[in-house]
Short mmCIF file of C-alpha atoms and ligand atoms in Angstrom, two decimals:
data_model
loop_
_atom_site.label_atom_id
_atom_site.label_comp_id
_atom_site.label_asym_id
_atom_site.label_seq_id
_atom_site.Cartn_x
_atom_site.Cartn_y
_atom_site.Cartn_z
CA UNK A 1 -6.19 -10.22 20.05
CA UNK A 2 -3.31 -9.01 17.27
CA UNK A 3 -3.82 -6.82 14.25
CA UNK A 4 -0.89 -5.45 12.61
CA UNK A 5 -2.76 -1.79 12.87
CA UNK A 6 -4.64 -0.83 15.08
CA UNK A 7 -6.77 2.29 14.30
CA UNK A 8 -8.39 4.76 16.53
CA UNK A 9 -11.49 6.37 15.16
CA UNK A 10 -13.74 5.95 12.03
CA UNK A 11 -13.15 9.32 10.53
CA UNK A 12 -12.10 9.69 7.14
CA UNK A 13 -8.66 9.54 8.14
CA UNK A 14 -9.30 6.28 10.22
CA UNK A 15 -11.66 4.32 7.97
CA UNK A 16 -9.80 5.19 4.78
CA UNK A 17 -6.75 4.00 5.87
CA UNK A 18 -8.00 0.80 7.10
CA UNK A 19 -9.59 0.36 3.29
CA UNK A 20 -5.76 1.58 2.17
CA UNK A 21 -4.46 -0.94 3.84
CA UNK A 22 -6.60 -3.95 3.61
CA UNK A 23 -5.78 -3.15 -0.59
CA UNK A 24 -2.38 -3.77 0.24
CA UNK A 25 -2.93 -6.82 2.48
CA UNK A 26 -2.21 -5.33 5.68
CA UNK A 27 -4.93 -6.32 8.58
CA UNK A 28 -6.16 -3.20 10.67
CA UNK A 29 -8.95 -3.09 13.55
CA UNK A 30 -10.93 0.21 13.61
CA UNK A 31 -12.29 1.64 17.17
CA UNK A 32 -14.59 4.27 17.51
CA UNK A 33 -16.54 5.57 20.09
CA UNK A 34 -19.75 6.96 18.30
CA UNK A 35 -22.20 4.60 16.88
CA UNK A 36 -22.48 3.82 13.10
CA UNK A 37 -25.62 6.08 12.85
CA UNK A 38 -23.77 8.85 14.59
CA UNK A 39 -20.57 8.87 12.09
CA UNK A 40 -22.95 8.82 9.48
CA UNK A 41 -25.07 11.90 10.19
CA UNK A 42 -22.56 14.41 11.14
CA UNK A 43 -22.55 17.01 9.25
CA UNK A 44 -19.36 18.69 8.22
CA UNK A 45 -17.26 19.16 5.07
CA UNK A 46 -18.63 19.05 1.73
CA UNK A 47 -15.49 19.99 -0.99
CA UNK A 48 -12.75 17.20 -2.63
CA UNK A 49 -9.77 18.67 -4.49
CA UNK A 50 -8.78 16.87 -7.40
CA UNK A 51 -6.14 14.78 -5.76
CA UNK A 52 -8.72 13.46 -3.17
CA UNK A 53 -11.09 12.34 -5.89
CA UNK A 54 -8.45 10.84 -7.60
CA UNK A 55 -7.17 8.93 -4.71
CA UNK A 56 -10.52 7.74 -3.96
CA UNK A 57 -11.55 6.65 -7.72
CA UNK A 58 -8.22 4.55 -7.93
CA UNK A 59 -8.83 3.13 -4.37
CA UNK A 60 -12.27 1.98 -5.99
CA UNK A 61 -14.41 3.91 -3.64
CA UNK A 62 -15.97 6.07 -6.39
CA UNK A 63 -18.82 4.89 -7.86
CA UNK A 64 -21.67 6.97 -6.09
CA UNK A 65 -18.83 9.89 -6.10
CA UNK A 66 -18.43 9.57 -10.04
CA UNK A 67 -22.39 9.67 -10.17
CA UNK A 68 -23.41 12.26 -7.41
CA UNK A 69 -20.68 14.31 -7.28
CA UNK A 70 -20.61 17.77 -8.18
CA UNK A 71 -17.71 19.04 -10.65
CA UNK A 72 -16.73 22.37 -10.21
CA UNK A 73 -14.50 24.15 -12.44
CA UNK A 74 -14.00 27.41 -10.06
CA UNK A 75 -15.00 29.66 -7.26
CA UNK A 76 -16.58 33.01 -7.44
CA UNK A 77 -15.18 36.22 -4.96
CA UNK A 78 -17.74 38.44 -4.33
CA UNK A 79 -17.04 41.95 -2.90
CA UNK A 80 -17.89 45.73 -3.03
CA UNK A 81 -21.12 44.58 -4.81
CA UNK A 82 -19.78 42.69 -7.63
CA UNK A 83 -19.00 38.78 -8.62
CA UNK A 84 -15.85 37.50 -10.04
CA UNK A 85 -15.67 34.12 -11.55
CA UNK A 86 -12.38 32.72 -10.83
CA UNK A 87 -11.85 29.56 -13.52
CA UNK A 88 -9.40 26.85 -12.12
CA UNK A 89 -9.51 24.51 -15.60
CA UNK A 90 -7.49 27.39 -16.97
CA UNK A 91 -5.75 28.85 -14.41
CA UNK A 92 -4.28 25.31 -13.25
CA UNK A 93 -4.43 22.91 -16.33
CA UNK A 94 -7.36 21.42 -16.12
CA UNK A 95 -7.75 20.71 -12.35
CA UNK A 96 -11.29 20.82 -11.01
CA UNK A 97 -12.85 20.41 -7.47
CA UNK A 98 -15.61 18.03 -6.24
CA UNK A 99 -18.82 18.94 -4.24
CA UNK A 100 -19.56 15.41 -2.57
CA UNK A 101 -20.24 15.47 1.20
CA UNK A 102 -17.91 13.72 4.20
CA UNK A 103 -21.14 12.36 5.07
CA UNK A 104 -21.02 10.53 1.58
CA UNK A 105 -17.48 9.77 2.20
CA UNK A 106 -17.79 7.93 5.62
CA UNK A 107 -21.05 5.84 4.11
CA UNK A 108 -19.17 4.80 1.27
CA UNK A 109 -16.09 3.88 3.20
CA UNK A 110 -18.01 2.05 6.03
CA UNK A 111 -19.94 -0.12 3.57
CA UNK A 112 -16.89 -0.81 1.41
CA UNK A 113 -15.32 -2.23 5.05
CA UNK A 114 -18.51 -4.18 6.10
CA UNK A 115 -18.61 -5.18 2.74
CA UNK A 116 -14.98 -6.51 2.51
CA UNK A 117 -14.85 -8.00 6.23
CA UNK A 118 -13.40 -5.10 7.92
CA UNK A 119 -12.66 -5.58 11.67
CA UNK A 120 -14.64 -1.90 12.82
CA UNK A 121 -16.37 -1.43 15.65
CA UNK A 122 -18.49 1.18 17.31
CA UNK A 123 -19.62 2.42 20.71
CA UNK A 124 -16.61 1.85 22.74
CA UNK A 125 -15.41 3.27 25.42
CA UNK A 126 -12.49 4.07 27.26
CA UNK A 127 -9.83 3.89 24.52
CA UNK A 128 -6.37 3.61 25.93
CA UNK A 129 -2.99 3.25 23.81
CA UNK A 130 0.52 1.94 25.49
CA UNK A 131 3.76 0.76 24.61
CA UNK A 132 4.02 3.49 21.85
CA UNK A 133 7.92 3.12 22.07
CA UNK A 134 8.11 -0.94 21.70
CA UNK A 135 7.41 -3.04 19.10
CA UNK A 136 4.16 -4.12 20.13
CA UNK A 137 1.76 -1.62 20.84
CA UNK A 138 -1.28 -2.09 22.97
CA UNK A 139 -4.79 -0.30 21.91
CA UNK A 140 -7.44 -1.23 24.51
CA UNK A 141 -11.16 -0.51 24.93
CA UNK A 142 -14.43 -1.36 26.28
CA UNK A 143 -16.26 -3.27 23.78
CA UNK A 144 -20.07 -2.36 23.19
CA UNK A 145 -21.21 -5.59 25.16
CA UNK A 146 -19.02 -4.27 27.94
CA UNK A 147 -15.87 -6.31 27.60
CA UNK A 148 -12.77 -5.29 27.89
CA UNK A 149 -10.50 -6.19 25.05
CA UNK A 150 -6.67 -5.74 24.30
CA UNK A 151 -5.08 -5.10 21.04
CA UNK A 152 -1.57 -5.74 20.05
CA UNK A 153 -0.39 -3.93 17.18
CA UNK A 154 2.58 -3.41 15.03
CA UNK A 155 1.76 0.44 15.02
CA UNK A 156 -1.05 2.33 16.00
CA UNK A 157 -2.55 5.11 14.15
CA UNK A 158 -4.08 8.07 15.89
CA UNK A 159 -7.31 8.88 13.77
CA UNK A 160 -9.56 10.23 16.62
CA UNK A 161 -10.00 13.91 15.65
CA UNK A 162 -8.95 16.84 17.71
CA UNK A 163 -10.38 16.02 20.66
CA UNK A 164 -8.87 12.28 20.90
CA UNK A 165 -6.83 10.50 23.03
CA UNK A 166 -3.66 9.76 20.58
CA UNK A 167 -2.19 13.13 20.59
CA UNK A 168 -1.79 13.60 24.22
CA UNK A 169 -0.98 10.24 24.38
CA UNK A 170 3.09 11.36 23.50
CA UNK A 171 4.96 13.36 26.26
CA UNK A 172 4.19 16.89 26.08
CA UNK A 173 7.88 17.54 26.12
CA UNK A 174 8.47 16.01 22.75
CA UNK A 175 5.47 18.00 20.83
CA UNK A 176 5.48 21.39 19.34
CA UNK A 177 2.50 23.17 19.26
CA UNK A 178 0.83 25.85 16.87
CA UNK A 179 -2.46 27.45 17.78
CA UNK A 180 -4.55 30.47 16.57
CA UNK A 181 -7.85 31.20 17.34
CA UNK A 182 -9.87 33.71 15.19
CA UNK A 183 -12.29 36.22 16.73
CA UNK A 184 -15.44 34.87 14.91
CA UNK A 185 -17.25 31.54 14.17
CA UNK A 186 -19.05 30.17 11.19
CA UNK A 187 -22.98 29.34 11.46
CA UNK A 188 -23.43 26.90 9.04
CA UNK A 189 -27.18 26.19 7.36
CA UNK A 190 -27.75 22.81 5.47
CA UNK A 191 -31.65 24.22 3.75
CA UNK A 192 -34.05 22.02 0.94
CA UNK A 193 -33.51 24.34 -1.90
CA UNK A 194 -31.83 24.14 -5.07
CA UNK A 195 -28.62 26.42 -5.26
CA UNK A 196 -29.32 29.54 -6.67
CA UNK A 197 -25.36 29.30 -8.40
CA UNK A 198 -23.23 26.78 -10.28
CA UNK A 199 -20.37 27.22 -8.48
CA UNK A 200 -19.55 28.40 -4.97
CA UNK A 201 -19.74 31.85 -3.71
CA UNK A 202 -17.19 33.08 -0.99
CA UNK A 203 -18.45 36.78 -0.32
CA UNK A 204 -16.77 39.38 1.40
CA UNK A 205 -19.35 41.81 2.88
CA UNK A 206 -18.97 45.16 5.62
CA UNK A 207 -20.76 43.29 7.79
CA UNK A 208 -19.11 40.11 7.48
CA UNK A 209 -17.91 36.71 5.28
CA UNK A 210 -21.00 34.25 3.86
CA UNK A 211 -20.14 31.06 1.75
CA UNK A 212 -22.90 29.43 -0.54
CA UNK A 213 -21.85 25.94 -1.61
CA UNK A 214 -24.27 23.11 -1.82
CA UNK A 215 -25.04 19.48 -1.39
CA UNK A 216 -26.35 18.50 -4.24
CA UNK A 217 -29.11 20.20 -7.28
CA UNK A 218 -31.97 20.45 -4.28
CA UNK A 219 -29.70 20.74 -1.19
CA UNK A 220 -28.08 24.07 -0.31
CA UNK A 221 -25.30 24.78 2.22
CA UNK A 222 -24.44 28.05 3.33
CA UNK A 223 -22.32 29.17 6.06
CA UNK A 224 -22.61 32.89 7.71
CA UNK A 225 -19.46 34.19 9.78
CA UNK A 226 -20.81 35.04 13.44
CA UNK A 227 -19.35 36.31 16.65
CA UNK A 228 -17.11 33.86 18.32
CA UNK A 229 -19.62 33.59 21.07
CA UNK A 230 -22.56 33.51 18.93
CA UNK A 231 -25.41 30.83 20.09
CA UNK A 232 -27.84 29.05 17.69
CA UNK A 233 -30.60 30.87 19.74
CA UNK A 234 -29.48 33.87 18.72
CA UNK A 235 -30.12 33.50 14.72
CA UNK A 236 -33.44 31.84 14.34
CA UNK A 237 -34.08 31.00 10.48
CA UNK A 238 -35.59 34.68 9.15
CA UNK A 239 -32.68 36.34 10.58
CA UNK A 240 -29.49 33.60 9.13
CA UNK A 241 -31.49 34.34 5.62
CA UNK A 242 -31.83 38.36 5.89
CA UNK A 243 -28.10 38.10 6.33
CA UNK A 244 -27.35 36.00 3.61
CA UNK A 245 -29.57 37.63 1.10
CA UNK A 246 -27.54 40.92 2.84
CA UNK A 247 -24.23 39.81 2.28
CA UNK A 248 -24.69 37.80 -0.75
CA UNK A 249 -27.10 40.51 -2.59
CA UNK A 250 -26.60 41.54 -6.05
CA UNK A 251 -29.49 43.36 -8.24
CA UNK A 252 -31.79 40.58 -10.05
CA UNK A 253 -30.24 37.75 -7.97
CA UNK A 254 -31.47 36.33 -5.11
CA UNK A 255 -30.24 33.26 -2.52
CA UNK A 256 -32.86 30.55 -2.70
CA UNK A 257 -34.58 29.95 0.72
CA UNK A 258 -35.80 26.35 2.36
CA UNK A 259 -36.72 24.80 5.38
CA UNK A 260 -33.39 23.78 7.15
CA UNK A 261 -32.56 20.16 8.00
CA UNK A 262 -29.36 21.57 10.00
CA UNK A 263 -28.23 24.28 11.70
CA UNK A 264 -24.62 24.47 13.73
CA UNK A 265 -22.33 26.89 14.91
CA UNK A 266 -18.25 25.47 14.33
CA UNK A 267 -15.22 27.91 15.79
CA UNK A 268 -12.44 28.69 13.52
CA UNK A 269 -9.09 27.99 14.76
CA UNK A 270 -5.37 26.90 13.31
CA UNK A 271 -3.59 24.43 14.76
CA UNK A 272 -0.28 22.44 14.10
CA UNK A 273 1.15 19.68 16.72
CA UNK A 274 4.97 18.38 15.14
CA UNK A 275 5.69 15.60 14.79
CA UNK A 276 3.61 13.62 14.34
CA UNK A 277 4.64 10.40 15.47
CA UNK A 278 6.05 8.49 18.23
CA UNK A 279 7.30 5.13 18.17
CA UNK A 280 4.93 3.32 16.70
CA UNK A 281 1.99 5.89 17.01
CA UNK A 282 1.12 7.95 13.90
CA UNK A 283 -1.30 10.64 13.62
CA UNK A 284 -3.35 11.54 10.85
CA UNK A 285 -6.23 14.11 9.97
CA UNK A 286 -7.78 16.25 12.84
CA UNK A 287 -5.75 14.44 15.26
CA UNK A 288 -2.54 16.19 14.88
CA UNK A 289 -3.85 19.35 12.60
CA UNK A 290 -7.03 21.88 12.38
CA UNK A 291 -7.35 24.46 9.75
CA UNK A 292 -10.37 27.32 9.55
CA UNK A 293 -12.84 25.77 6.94
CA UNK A 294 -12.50 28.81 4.60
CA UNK A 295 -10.17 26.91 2.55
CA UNK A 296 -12.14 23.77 2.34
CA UNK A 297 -8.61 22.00 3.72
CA UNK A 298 -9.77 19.82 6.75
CA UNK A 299 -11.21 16.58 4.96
CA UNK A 300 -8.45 17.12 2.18
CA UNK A 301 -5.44 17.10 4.60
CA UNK A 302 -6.98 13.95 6.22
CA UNK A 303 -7.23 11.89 2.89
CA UNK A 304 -3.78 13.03 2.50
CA UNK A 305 -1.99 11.94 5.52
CA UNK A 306 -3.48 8.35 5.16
CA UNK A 307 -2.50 8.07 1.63
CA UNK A 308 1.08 9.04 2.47
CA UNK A 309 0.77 6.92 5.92
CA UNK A 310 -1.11 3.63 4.45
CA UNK A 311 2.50 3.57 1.63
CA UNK A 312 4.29 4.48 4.73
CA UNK A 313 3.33 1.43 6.83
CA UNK A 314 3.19 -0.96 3.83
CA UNK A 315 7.07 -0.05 3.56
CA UNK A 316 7.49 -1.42 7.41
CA UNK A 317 4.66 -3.83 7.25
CA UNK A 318 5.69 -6.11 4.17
CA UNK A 319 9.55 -5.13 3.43
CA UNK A 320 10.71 -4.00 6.92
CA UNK A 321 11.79 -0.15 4.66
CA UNK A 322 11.30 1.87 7.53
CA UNK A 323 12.62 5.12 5.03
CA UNK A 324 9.15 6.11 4.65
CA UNK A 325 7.75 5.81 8.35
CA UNK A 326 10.94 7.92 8.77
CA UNK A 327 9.90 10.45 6.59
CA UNK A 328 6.38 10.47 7.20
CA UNK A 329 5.72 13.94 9.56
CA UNK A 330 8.21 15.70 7.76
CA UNK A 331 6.10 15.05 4.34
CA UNK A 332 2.65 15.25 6.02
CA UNK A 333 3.61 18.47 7.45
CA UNK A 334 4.94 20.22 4.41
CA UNK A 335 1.29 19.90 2.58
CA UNK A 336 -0.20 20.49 5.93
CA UNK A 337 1.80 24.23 6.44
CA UNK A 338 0.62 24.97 3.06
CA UNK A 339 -2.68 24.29 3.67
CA UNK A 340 -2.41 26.34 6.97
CA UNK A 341 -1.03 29.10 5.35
CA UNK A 342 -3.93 29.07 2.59
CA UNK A 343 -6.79 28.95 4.84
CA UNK A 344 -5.65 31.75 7.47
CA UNK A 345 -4.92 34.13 4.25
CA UNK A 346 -8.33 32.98 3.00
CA UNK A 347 -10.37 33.40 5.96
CA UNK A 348 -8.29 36.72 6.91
CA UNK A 349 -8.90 38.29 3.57
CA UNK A 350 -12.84 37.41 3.70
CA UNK A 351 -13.71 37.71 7.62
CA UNK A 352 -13.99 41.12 9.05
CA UNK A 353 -12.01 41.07 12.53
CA UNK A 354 -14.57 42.80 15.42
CA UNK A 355 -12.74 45.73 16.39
CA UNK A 356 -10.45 46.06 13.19
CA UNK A 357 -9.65 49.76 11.61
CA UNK A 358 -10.76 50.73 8.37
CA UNK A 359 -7.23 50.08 7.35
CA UNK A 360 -7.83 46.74 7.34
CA UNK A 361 -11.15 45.95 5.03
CA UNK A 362 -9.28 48.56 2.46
CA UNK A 363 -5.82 46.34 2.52
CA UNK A 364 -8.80 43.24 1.69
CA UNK A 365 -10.61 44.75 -0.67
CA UNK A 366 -6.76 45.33 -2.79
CA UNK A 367 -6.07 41.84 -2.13
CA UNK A 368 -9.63 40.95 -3.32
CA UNK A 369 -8.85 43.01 -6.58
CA UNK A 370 -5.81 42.07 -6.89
CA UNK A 371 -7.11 38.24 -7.23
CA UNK A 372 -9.18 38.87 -9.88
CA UNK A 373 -6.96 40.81 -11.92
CA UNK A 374 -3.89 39.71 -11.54
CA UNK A 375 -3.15 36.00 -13.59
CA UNK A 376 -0.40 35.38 -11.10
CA UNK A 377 -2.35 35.99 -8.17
CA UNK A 378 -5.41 33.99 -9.32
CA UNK A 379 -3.27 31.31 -9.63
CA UNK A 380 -1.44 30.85 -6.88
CA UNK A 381 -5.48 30.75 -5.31
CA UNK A 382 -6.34 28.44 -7.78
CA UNK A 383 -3.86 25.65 -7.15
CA UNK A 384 -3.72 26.28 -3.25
CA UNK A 385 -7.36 25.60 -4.08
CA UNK A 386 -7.47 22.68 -6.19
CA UNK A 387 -4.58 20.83 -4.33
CA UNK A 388 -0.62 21.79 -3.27
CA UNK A 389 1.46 20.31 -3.60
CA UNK A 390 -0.85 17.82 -6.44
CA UNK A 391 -1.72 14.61 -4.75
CA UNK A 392 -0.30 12.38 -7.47
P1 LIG B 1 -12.87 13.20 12.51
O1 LIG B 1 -13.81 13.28 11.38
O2 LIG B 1 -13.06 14.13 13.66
O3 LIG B 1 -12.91 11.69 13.03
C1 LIG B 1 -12.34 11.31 14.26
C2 LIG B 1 -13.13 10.14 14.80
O4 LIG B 1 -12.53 9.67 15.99
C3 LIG B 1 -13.56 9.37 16.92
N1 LIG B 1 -12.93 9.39 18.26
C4 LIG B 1 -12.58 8.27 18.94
N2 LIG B 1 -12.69 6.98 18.64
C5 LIG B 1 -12.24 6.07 19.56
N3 LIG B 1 -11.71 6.43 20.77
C6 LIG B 1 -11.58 7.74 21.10
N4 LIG B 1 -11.03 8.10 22.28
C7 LIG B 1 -12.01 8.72 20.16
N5 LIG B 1 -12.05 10.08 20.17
C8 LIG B 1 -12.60 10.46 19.01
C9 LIG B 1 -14.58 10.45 16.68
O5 LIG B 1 -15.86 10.10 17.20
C10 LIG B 1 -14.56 10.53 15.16
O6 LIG B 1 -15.48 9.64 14.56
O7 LIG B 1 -11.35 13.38 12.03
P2 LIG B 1 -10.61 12.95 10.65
O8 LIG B 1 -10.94 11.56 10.26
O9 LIG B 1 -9.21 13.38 10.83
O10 LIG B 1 -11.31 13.87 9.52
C11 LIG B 1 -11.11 15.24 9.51
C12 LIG B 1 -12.37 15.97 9.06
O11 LIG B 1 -13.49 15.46 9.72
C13 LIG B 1 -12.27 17.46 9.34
O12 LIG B 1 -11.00 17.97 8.98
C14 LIG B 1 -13.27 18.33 8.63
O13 LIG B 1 -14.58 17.88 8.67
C15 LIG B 1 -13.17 19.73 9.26
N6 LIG B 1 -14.41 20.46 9.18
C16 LIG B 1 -14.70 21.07 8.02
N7 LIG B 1 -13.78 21.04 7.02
C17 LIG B 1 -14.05 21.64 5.86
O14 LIG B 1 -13.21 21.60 4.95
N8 LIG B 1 -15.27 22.29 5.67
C18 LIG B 1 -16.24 22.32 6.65
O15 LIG B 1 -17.29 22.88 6.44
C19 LIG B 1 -15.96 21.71 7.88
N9 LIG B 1 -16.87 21.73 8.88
C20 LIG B 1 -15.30 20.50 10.26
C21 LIG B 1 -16.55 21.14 10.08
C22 LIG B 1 -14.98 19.96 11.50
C23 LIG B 1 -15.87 20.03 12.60
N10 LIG B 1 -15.44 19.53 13.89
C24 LIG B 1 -14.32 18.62 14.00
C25 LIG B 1 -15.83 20.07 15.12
C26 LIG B 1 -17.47 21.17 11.13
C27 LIG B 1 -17.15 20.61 12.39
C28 LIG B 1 -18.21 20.68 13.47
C1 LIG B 2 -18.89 22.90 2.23
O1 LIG B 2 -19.42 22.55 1.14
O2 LIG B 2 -19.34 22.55 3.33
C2 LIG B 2 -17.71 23.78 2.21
C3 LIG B 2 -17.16 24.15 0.98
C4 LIG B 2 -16.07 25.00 0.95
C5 LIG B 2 -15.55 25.49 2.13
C6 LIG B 2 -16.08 25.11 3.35
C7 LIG B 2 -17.19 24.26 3.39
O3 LIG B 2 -14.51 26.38 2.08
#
């Protein structure tokens, strides 16, 4: 078999860019080794900036995004029992943010492939890519009927997530490696009721960060920071909501309480592997980069790199411009340090560190002031926030 792309997982990253490239006429196979159902149910981010949603309306994938979606004009920062409205239309020129769930993402994208003839293909097993530094690539797998089937590619992109086989696939000696790990996790619950705010609340609290965002009008999502080690046993359902009505209290206000439909514990942790290509391998999303959620960055970064990678490879693919392959790290990583930088001075200004002084919640609680004050300040959060460098 020959594609000119061969893609490795059906992510965001990887099914996006396959849909990126099949608008440009550029052939691409998808492998991924979760079924369709699986990719579909997992339940993770749930925030587009405004580039994203732009990207995606202009790549025609927005019609149930233009009708579902959520527009949000701004955040509020709750802390030392009050709630500031911080309002990104004016503090950025009009930019807004999208609620619309990566669950709602990945459907769209994997009918839009179906739909269009898409080569994609699920349950396989035993992914394997070679020949990074030739021309011709290899990407082989065990087919879900068993076979096993060879690939060869033009390039290969590495969309299979942190834990995928792409990244360690180029010699250890040639990668630089960032890594943090933060002393606390996030226990995130998905609950049928209707959001109790317009807008999302990131609350700083003594005894630790919440986040109420939402799904849609009936579906709320909140997320509860929890020790690192913290096990879903250990917060059954009447004690996650007696800390969010804690943390998130205010007098005459209440959070809104449901049965939950999910419940999931995710660790926080930075990450940054350079470059990110070899040969003909690219990385994009998860694969080569992991940021804290706090910043709502992860899904964002991974549109991103596949919008900057799918003009990238068209450059090769159809003019033989290899300028933009060239350039293609260096520019992913530029937005991706920014966005590393945001979320570890977001989640560090909202988390309270197990052990810290009292030193440190008083330098948080200034910075937390000084945000919603301070124009300047707001809006450098603002258009971290909404997008930076803008998409388009
Ligand atoms: P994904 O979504 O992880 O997709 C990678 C795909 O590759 C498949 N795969 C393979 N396929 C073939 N062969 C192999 N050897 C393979 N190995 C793996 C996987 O099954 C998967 O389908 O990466 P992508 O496309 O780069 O997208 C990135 C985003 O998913 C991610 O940044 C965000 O969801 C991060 N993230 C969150 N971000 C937020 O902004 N807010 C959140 O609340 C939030 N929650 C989360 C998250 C990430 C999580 N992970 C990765 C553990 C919660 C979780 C649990
Ligand atoms: C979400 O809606 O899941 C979400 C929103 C903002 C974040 C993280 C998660 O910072």
């Amino acid at each position: 078999m020959r594609t000119q792309v061969g893609i490795v997982g059906a992510g965001p990253a990887g099914l996006l860019l396959s849909h990126l490239l099949a608008l440009r006429g550029i052939d691409s196979v998808v492998v991924e080794i979760r079924s369709r159902a699986y990719c579909e149910a997992r339940q993770r981010a749930g925030l587009l900036e405004d580039g994203s949603v732009r990207l995606l309306r202009e790549a025609g994938l927005a019609d149930r995004l233009d009708r579902e979606g959520l527009e949000h004009g701004g955040i509020y920062l709750q802390f030392s029992g009050e709630r500031h409205h911080l309002d990104f239309r004016d503090l950025t020129d009009g930019r807004t943010v999208t609620v619309y769930a990566q669950t709602e993402v990945v459907k769209d994208l994997i009918a839009r492939r179906l739909a269009d003839g898409g080569a994609l293909e699920f349950e396989v097993s035993n992914t394997a890519v070679s020949g990074l530094d030739t021309e011709a690539p290899v990407l082989s797998y065990t087919a879900a009927d068993g076979s096993r089937q060879e690939i060869t590619c033009d390039v290969i992109a590495g969309c299979d997530g942190f834990h995928g086989i792409c990244r360690p696939a180029i010699p250890a000696a040639l990668r630089t490696v960032w890594e943090r790990e933060y002393p606390y996790a996030w226990l995130g619950i998905l609950a049928e009721a209707p959001p109790a705010t317009d807008e999302l609340i990131y609350a700083h609290h003594p005894t630790g960060f919440a986040l109420y965002t939402m799904r849609t009008m009936q579906v709320s999502k909140l997320y509860l920071q929890v020790d690192h080690d913290a096990r879903a046993d250990d917060w059954p359902e009447h004690r996650i909501w007696a800390a969010l009505q804690e943390r998130f209290a205010l007098p005459g206000w209440a959070v809104k309480e449901g049965p939950a439909l999910d419940i999931a514990i995710t660790p926080m942790r930075s990450f940054v592997s350079a470059p990110m290509r070899y040969g003909r391998l690219f990385l994009a999303g998860d694969a080569s980069h992991i940021v804290p959620p706090t910043g709502a960055k992860g899904l964002n970064l991974a549109i991103a790199d596949v919008s900057v990678l799918a003009d990238a490879l068209t450059g090769l693919l159809l003019r033989r411009d290899e300028r933009l392959i060239d350039a293609y790290s260096s520019t992913c990583l530029a937005r991706v340090w920014r966005a590393t930088h945001f979320s570890w001075w977001m989640t560090t200004m909202l988390h309270r560190t197990p052990g810290a002084d009292p030193m440190e919640a008083a330098l948080q609680l200034s910075q937390l002031r000084y945000v919603t004050t301070s124009r300047a300040a707001a809006v450098t959060l603002a258009e971290n926030y909404s997008g930076y460098p803008p998409l388009h």
